[in-house]
JSON list of C-alpha atoms in Angstrom, two decimals:
[
{"chain": "A", "resi": 1, "resn": "UNK", "atom": "CA", "xyz": [68.70, 7.18, -46.95]},
{"chain": "A", "resi": 2, "resn": "UNK", "atom": "CA", "xyz": [66.78, 10.25, -48.10]},
{"chain": "A", "resi": 3, "resn": "UNK", "atom": "CA", "xyz": [63.25, 11.49, -47.49]},
{"chain": "A", "resi": 4, "resn": "UNK", "atom": "CA", "xyz": [61.54, 14.38, -49.24]},
{"chain": "A", "resi": 5, "resn": "UNK", "atom": "CA", "xyz": [58.60, 15.85, -51.07]},
{"chain": "A", "resi": 6, "resn": "UNK", "atom": "CA", "xyz": [58.58, 15.10, -54.80]},
{"chain": "A", "resi": 7, "resn": "UNK", "atom": "CA", "xyz": [56.83, 17.90, -56.67]},
{"chain": "A", "resi": 8, "resn": "UNK", "atom": "CA", "xyz": [55.16, 17.34, -60.03]},
{"chain": "A", "resi": 9, "resn": "UNK", "atom": "CA", "xyz": [53.85, 20.14, -62.22]},
{"chain": "A", "resi": 10, "resn": "UNK", "atom": "CA", "xyz": [50.18, 19.68, -63.01]},
{"chain": "A", "resi": 11, "resn": "UNK", "atom": "CA", "xyz": [49.13, 21.95, -65.85]},
{"chain": "A", "resi": 12, "resn": "UNK", "atom": "CA", "xyz": [45.58, 23.23, -65.74]},
{"chain": "A", "resi": 13, "resn": "UNK", "atom": "CA", "xyz": [42.84, 21.10, -67.27]},
{"chain": "A", "resi": 14, "resn": "UNK", "atom": "CA", "xyz": [39.03, 21.24, -67.29]},
{"chain": "A", "resi": 15, "resn": "UNK", "atom": "CA", "xyz": [38.71, 19.36, -63.99]},
{"chain": "A", "resi": 16, "resn": "UNK", "atom": "CA", "xyz": [41.34, 21.54, -62.25]},
{"chain": "A", "resi": 17, "resn": "UNK", "atom": "CA", "xyz": [41.77, 24.73, -64.30]},
{"chain": "A", "resi": 18, "resn": "UNK", "atom": "CA", "xyz": [44.61, 26.19, -62.21]},
{"chain": "A", "resi": 19, "resn": "UNK", "atom": "CA", "xyz": [48.13, 24.86, -62.72]},
{"chain": "A", "resi": 20, "resn": "UNK", "atom": "CA", "xyz": [49.59, 23.58, -59.47]},
{"chain": "A", "resi": 21, "resn": "UNK", "atom": "CA", "xyz": [52.12, 21.26, -57.85]},
{"chain": "A", "resi": 22, "resn": "UNK", "atom": "CA", "xyz": [51.17, 17.69, -57.06]},
{"chain": "A", "resi": 23, "resn": "UNK", "atom": "CA", "xyz": [52.89, 16.54, -53.85]},
{"chain": "A", "resi": 24, "resn": "UNK", "atom": "CA", "xyz": [54.15, 13.02, -53.16]},
{"chain": "A", "resi": 25, "resn": "UNK", "atom": "CA", "xyz": [56.37, 11.80, -50.35]},
{"chain": "A", "resi": 26, "resn": "UNK", "atom": "CA", "xyz": [59.54, 10.08, -51.55]},
{"chain": "A", "resi": 27, "resn": "UNK", "atom": "CA", "xyz": [61.76, 7.74, -49.55]},
{"chain": "A", "resi": 28, "resn": "UNK", "atom": "CA", "xyz": [65.03, 6.45, -50.98]},
{"chain": "A", "resi": 29, "resn": "UNK", "atom": "CA", "xyz": [66.95, 3.67, -49.25]},
{"chain": "A", "resi": 30, "resn": "UNK", "atom": "CA", "xyz": [70.08, 4.98, -51.00]},
{"chain": "A", "resi": 31, "resn": "UNK", "atom": "CA", "xyz": [72.06, 8.15, -50.26]},
{"chain": "A", "resi": 32, "resn": "UNK", "atom": "CA", "xyz": [70.97, 9.38, -53.71]},
{"chain": "A", "resi": 33, "resn": "UNK", "atom": "CA", "xyz": [67.63, 10.09, -55.40]},
{"chain": "A", "resi": 34, "resn": "UNK", "atom": "CA", "xyz": [68.68, 8.78, -58.80]},
{"chain": "A", "resi": 35, "resn": "UNK", "atom": "CA", "xyz": [67.85, 5.14, -58.11]},
{"chain": "A", "resi": 36, "resn": "UNK", "atom": "CA", "xyz": [65.15, 2.78, -59.30]},
{"chain": "A", "resi": 37, "resn": "UNK", "atom": "CA", "xyz": [63.85, 1.84, -55.85]},
{"chain": "A", "resi": 38, "resn": "UNK", "atom": "CA", "xyz": [62.44, 5.09, -54.49]},
{"chain": "A", "resi": 39, "resn": "UNK", "atom": "CA", "xyz": [59.20, 4.60, -52.56]},
{"chain": "A", "resi": 40, "resn": "UNK", "atom": "CA", "xyz": [56.57, 7.09, -53.73]},
{"chain": "A", "resi": 41, "resn": "UNK", "atom": "CA", "xyz": [53.54, 7.70, -51.50]},
{"chain": "A", "resi": 42, "resn": "UNK", "atom": "CA", "xyz": [50.77, 9.95, -52.73]},
{"chain": "A", "resi": 43, "resn": "UNK", "atom": "CA", "xyz": [47.16, 10.90, -52.55]},
{"chain": "A", "resi": 44, "resn": "UNK", "atom": "CA", "xyz": [45.55, 11.05, -55.99]},
{"chain": "A", "resi": 45, "resn": "UNK", "atom": "CA", "xyz": [42.20, 12.36, -57.15]},
{"chain": "A", "resi": 46, "resn": "UNK", "atom": "CA", "xyz": [39.66, 14.76, -55.70]},
{"chain": "A", "resi": 47, "resn": "UNK", "atom": "CA", "xyz": [37.49, 14.36, -52.61]},
{"chain": "A", "resi": 48, "resn": "UNK", "atom": "CA", "xyz": [35.44, 12.28, -52.06]},
{"chain": "A", "resi": 49, "resn": "UNK", "atom": "CA", "xyz": [37.16, 9.93, -54.53]},
{"chain": "A", "resi": 50, "resn": "UNK", "atom": "CA", "xyz": [40.76, 10.26, -53.33]},
{"chain": "A", "resi": 51, "resn": "UNK", "atom": "CA", "xyz": [42.94, 7.20, -53.57]},
{"chain": "A", "resi": 52, "resn": "UNK", "atom": "CA", "xyz": [46.15, 6.41, -51.74]},
{"chain": "A", "resi": 53, "resn": "UNK", "atom": "CA", "xyz": [48.85, 5.24, -54.12]},
{"chain": "A", "resi": 54, "resn": "UNK", "atom": "CA", "xyz": [52.20, 3.58, -53.42]},
{"chain": "A", "resi": 55, "resn": "UNK", "atom": "CA", "xyz": [54.92, 2.55, -55.85]},
{"chain": "A", "resi": 56, "resn": "UNK", "atom": "CA", "xyz": [58.59, 1.63, -55.89]},
{"chain": "A", "resi": 57, "resn": "UNK", "atom": "CA", "xyz": [60.11, 3.23, -58.94]},
{"chain": "A", "resi": 58, "resn": "UNK", "atom": "CA", "xyz": [62.48, 5.83, -60.30]},
{"chain": "A", "resi": 59, "resn": "UNK", "atom": "CA", "xyz": [61.49, 9.44, -59.68]},
{"chain": "A", "resi": 60, "resn": "UNK", "atom": "CA", "xyz": [62.11, 10.41, -63.29]},
{"chain": "A", "resi": 61, "resn": "UNK", "atom": "CA", "xyz": [58.83, 11.42, -64.91]},
{"chain": "A", "resi": 62, "resn": "UNK", "atom": "CA", "xyz": [58.09, 14.16, -67.44]},
{"chain": "A", "resi": 63, "resn": "UNK", "atom": "CA", "xyz": [56.12, 16.23, -64.90]},
{"chain": "A", "resi": 64, "resn": "UNK", "atom": "CA", "xyz": [58.63, 15.95, -62.01]},
{"chain": "A", "resi": 65, "resn": "UNK", "atom": "CA", "xyz": [60.16, 19.33, -61.22]},
{"chain": "A", "resi": 66, "resn": "UNK", "atom": "CA", "xyz": [62.33, 18.10, -58.35]},
{"chain": "A", "resi": 67, "resn": "UNK", "atom": "CA", "xyz": [62.53, 17.09, -54.71]},
{"chain": "A", "resi": 68, "resn": "UNK", "atom": "CA", "xyz": [62.35, 19.24, -51.60]},
{"chain": "A", "resi": 69, "resn": "UNK", "atom": "CA", "xyz": [64.65, 17.31, -49.28]},
{"chain": "A", "resi": 70, "resn": "UNK", "atom": "CA", "xyz": [63.49, 16.87, -45.71]},
{"chain": "A", "resi": 71, "resn": "UNK", "atom": "CA", "xyz": [65.99, 14.37, -44.36]},
{"chain": "A", "resi": 72, "resn": "UNK", "atom": "CA", "xyz": [69.30, 12.81, -45.30]},
{"chain": "A", "resi": 73, "resn": "UNK", "atom": "CA", "xyz": [70.43, 10.12, -42.90]},
{"chain": "A", "resi": 74, "resn": "UNK", "atom": "CA", "xyz": [73.96, 8.84, -42.71]},
{"chain": "A", "resi": 75, "resn": "UNK", "atom": "CA", "xyz": [75.14, 6.10, -40.41]},
{"chain": "A", "resi": 76, "resn": "UNK", "atom": "CA", "xyz": [75.41, 2.36, -40.49]},
{"chain": "A", "resi": 77, "resn": "UNK", "atom": "CA", "xyz": [73.44, 0.41, -43.05]},
{"chain": "A", "resi": 78, "resn": "UNK", "atom": "CA", "xyz": [71.41, -1.19, -40.24]},
{"chain": "A", "resi": 79, "resn": "UNK", "atom": "CA", "xyz": [70.55, 2.22, -38.74]},
{"chain": "A", "resi": 80, "resn": "UNK", "atom": "CA", "xyz": [69.49, 3.56, -42.11]},
{"chain": "A", "resi": 81, "resn": "UNK", "atom": "CA", "xyz": [67.35, 0.49, -42.85]},
{"chain": "A", "resi": 82, "resn": "UNK", "atom": "CA", "xyz": [65.64, 0.71, -39.44]},
{"chain": "A", "resi": 83, "resn": "UNK", "atom": "CA", "xyz": [64.89, 4.43, -39.91]},
{"chain": "A", "resi": 84, "resn": "UNK", "atom": "CA", "xyz": [63.70, 3.80, -43.48]},
{"chain": "A", "resi": 85, "resn": "UNK", "atom": "CA", "xyz": [61.37, 1.02, -42.34]},
{"chain": "A", "resi": 86, "resn": "UNK", "atom": "CA", "xyz": [59.98, 3.11, -39.48]},
{"chain": "A", "resi": 87, "resn": "UNK", "atom": "CA", "xyz": [59.18, 6.05, -41.76]},
{"chain": "A", "resi": 88, "resn": "UNK", "atom": "CA", "xyz": [57.60, 3.64, -44.26]},
{"chain": "A", "resi": 89, "resn": "UNK", "atom": "CA", "xyz": [55.37, 2.08, -41.58]},
{"chain": "A", "resi": 90, "resn": "UNK", "atom": "CA", "xyz": [54.14, 5.47, -40.31]},
{"chain": "A", "resi": 91, "resn": "UNK", "atom": "CA", "xyz": [53.43, 6.81, -43.82]},
{"chain": "A", "resi": 92, "resn": "UNK", "atom": "CA", "xyz": [51.43, 3.67, -44.63]},
{"chain": "A", "resi": 93, "resn": "UNK", "atom": "CA", "xyz": [49.08, 4.30, -41.67]},
{"chain": "A", "resi": 94, "resn": "UNK", "atom": "CA", "xyz": [47.72, 7.38, -43.48]},
{"chain": "A", "resi": 95, "resn": "UNK", "atom": "CA", "xyz": [44.91, 6.42, -45.83]},
{"chain": "A", "resi": 96, "resn": "UNK", "atom": "CA", "xyz": [43.17, 8.39, -48.53]},
{"chain": "A", "resi": 97, "resn": "UNK", "atom": "CA", "xyz": [40.20, 9.59, -46.49]},
{"chain": "A", "resi": 98, "resn": "UNK", "atom": "CA", "xyz": [40.48, 12.79, -44.51]},
{"chain": "A", "resi": 99, "resn": "UNK", "atom": "CA", "xyz": [40.67, 12.06, -40.77]},
{"chain": "A", "resi": 100, "resn": "UNK", "atom": "CA", "xyz": [37.86, 13.75, -38.83]},
{"chain": "A", "resi": 101, "resn": "UNK", "atom": "CA", "xyz": [40.29, 15.00, -36.19]},
{"chain": "A", "resi": 102, "resn": "UNK", "atom": "CA", "xyz": [43.20, 15.95, -38.44]},
{"chain": "A", "resi": 103, "resn": "UNK", "atom": "CA", "xyz": [45.58, 18.71, -37.49]},
{"chain": "A", "resi": 104, "resn": "UNK", "atom": "CA", "xyz": [44.97, 21.74, -39.70]},
{"chain": "A", "resi": 105, "resn": "UNK", "atom": "CA", "xyz": [48.18, 23.15, -41.14]},
{"chain": "A", "resi": 106, "resn": "UNK", "atom": "CA", "xyz": [48.24, 26.57, -42.77]},
{"chain": "A", "resi": 107, "resn": "UNK", "atom": "CA", "xyz": [48.23, 26.56, -46.55]},
{"chain": "A", "resi": 108, "resn": "UNK", "atom": "CA", "xyz": [46.33, 23.90, -48.44]},
{"chain": "A", "resi": 109, "resn": "UNK", "atom": "CA", "xyz": [42.57, 24.29, -48.69]},
{"chain": "A", "resi": 110, "resn": "UNK", "atom": "CA", "xyz": [40.58, 21.12, -48.24]},
{"chain": "A", "resi": 111, "resn": "UNK", "atom": "CA", "xyz": [41.84, 17.57, -48.37]},
{"chain": "A", "resi": 112, "resn": "UNK", "atom": "CA", "xyz": [44.56, 17.57, -51.03]},
{"chain": "A", "resi": 113, "resn": "UNK", "atom": "CA", "xyz": [47.82, 15.81, -51.74]},
{"chain": "A", "resi": 114, "resn": "UNK", "atom": "CA", "xyz": [49.60, 18.67, -49.95]},
{"chain": "A", "resi": 115, "resn": "UNK", "atom": "CA", "xyz": [47.33, 18.47, -46.88]},
{"chain": "A", "resi": 116, "resn": "UNK", "atom": "CA", "xyz": [47.88, 14.70, -46.74]},
{"chain": "A", "resi": 117, "resn": "UNK", "atom": "CA", "xyz": [51.69, 15.04, -47.04]},
{"chain": "A", "resi": 118, "resn": "UNK", "atom": "CA", "xyz": [51.80, 17.74, -44.33]},
{"chain": "A", "resi": 119, "resn": "UNK", "atom": "CA", "xyz": [49.69, 15.61, -41.99]},
{"chain": "A", "resi": 120, "resn": "UNK", "atom": "CA", "xyz": [52.14, 12.72, -42.47]},
{"chain": "A", "resi": 121, "resn": "UNK", "atom": "CA", "xyz": [55.08, 15.07, -41.77]},
{"chain": "A", "resi": 122, "resn": "UNK", "atom": "CA", "xyz": [53.37, 16.31, -38.62]},
{"chain": "A", "resi": 123, "resn": "UNK", "atom": "CA", "xyz": [52.99, 12.72, -37.39]},
{"chain": "A", "resi": 124, "resn": "UNK", "atom": "CA", "xyz": [56.61, 11.92, -38.29]},
{"chain": "A", "resi": 125, "resn": "UNK", "atom": "CA", "xyz": [57.71, 14.95, -36.26]},
{"chain": "A", "resi": 126, "resn": "UNK", "atom": "CA", "xyz": [55.62, 13.79, -33.29]},
{"chain": "A", "resi": 127, "resn": "UNK", "atom": "CA", "xyz": [57.28, 10.37, -33.57]},
{"chain": "A", "resi": 128, "resn": "UNK", "atom": "CA", "xyz": [60.73, 12.02, -33.50]},
{"chain": "A", "resi": 129, "resn": "UNK", "atom": "CA", "xyz": [61.58, 11.03, -37.08]},
{"chain": "A", "resi": 130, "resn": "UNK", "atom": "CA", "xyz": [61.47, 14.47, -38.69]},
{"chain": "A", "resi": 131, "resn": "UNK", "atom": "CA", "xyz": [62.78, 17.78, -37.37]},
{"chain": "A", "resi": 132, "resn": "UNK", "atom": "CA", "xyz": [61.45, 20.97, -38.88]},
{"chain": "A", "resi": 133, "resn": "UNK", "atom": "CA", "xyz": [64.35, 23.23, -39.87]},
{"chain": "A", "resi": 134, "resn": "UNK", "atom": "CA", "xyz": [64.59, 26.18, -37.45]},
{"chain": "A", "resi": 135, "resn": "UNK", "atom": "CA", "xyz": [63.84, 28.74, -40.17]},
{"chain": "A", "resi": 136, "resn": "UNK", "atom": "CA", "xyz": [60.59, 26.98, -41.17]},
{"chain": "A", "resi": 137, "resn": "UNK", "atom": "CA", "xyz": [57.45, 26.68, -39.04]},
{"chain": "A", "resi": 138, "resn": "UNK", "atom": "CA", "xyz": [54.19, 24.78, -39.43]},
{"chain": "A", "resi": 139, "resn": "UNK", "atom": "CA", "xyz": [52.60, 28.14, -40.29]},
{"chain": "A", "resi": 140, "resn": "UNK", "atom": "CA", "xyz": [54.81, 28.61, -43.35]},
{"chain": "A", "resi": 141, "resn": "UNK", "atom": "CA", "xyz": [55.92, 25.12, -44.42]},
{"chain": "A", "resi": 142, "resn": "UNK", "atom": "CA", "xyz": [53.33, 25.00, -47.21]},
{"chain": "A", "resi": 143, "resn": "UNK", "atom": "CA", "xyz": [54.50, 28.33, -48.63]},
{"chain": "A", "resi": 144, "resn": "UNK", "atom": "CA", "xyz": [58.16, 27.30, -48.24]},
{"chain": "A", "resi": 145, "resn": "UNK", "atom": "CA", "xyz": [57.60, 24.10, -50.25]},
{"chain": "A", "resi": 146, "resn": "UNK", "atom": "CA", "xyz": [55.66, 25.96, -52.97]},
{"chain": "A", "resi": 147, "resn": "UNK", "atom": "CA", "xyz": [58.40, 28.62, -53.22]},
{"chain": "A", "resi": 148, "resn": "UNK", "atom": "CA", "xyz": [61.02, 25.90, -53.61]},
{"chain": "A", "resi": 149, "resn": "UNK", "atom": "CA", "xyz": [58.78, 24.22, -56.19]},
{"chain": "A", "resi": 150, "resn": "UNK", "atom": "CA", "xyz": [58.87, 27.32, -58.39]},
{"chain": "A", "resi": 151, "resn": "UNK", "atom": "CA", "xyz": [62.67, 27.46, -58.11]},
{"chain": "A", "resi": 152, "resn": "UNK", "atom": "CA", "xyz": [62.92, 23.75, -58.95]},
{"chain": "A", "resi": 153, "resn": "UNK", "atom": "CA", "xyz": [60.63, 24.21, -61.94]},
{"chain": "A", "resi": 154, "resn": "UNK", "atom": "CA", "xyz": [62.95, 26.90, -63.28]},
{"chain": "A", "resi": 155, "resn": "UNK", "atom": "CA", "xyz": [66.00, 24.65, -62.72]},
{"chain": "A", "resi": 156, "resn": "UNK", "atom": "CA", "xyz": [64.60, 21.53, -64.48]},
{"chain": "A", "resi": 157, "resn": "UNK", "atom": "CA", "xyz": [66.09, 22.39, -67.91]},
{"chain": "A", "resi": 158, "resn": "UNK", "atom": "CA", "xyz": [69.50, 23.03, -66.32]},
{"chain": "A", "resi": 159, "resn": "UNK", "atom": "CA", "xyz": [70.00, 20.03, -64.00]},
{"chain": "A", "resi": 160, "resn": "UNK", "atom": "CA", "xyz": [69.79, 16.39, -65.00]},
{"chain": "A", "resi": 161, "resn": "UNK", "atom": "CA", "xyz": [67.98, 14.24, -64.10]},
{"chain": "A", "resi": 162, "resn": "UNK", "atom": "CA", "xyz": [66.14, 16.72, -61.80]},
{"chain": "A", "resi": 163, "resn": "UNK", "atom": "CA", "xyz": [67.03, 19.35, -59.19]},
{"chain": "A", "resi": 164, "resn": "UNK", "atom": "CA", "xyz": [66.76, 19.07, -55.40]},
{"chain": "A", "resi": 165, "resn": "UNK", "atom": "CA", "xyz": [66.57, 21.73, -52.69]},
{"chain": "A", "resi": 166, "resn": "UNK", "atom": "CA", "xyz": [66.58, 21.38, -48.91]},
{"chain": "A", "resi": 167, "resn": "UNK", "atom": "CA", "xyz": [63.53, 22.57, -47.01]},
{"chain": "A", "resi": 168, "resn": "UNK", "atom": "CA", "xyz": [65.64, 24.76, -44.73]},
{"chain": "A", "resi": 169, "resn": "UNK", "atom": "CA", "xyz": [68.35, 27.24, -45.63]}
]
């Protein structure tokens, strides 16, 4: 089982003139990412019209630059399924609307796909399902993911179907 942040390159357009990374959380029941049953959770659109979107699909898409891996779980099939289902249930409790009492995490401005993903990660850490790597803190996780995104974007032409990097060292 694997869990990570899928990063998609969003080129600038009239509604969002600055190119940026779109963040989605990805959960694979397999020990690999290259499978057709990856669960993709994401916040789409701009406030106040954000929508929560869920799909089970392959990660391969023209705008995917890669995955920042957060967790790789080995163990019995039953253990992996239980962990997978628990992460899935917690992620699904996070809707599209910004919670009034949300934890503010350094980096993203406003209610964005990145802010949503980081809020979910914070809740997964509180539930004991995600451990922040020792070299990354909540003050620099956003920057760490963006830095890895730029590396992944440069690696896309070299690695098929797409590159992956761990959040920590």
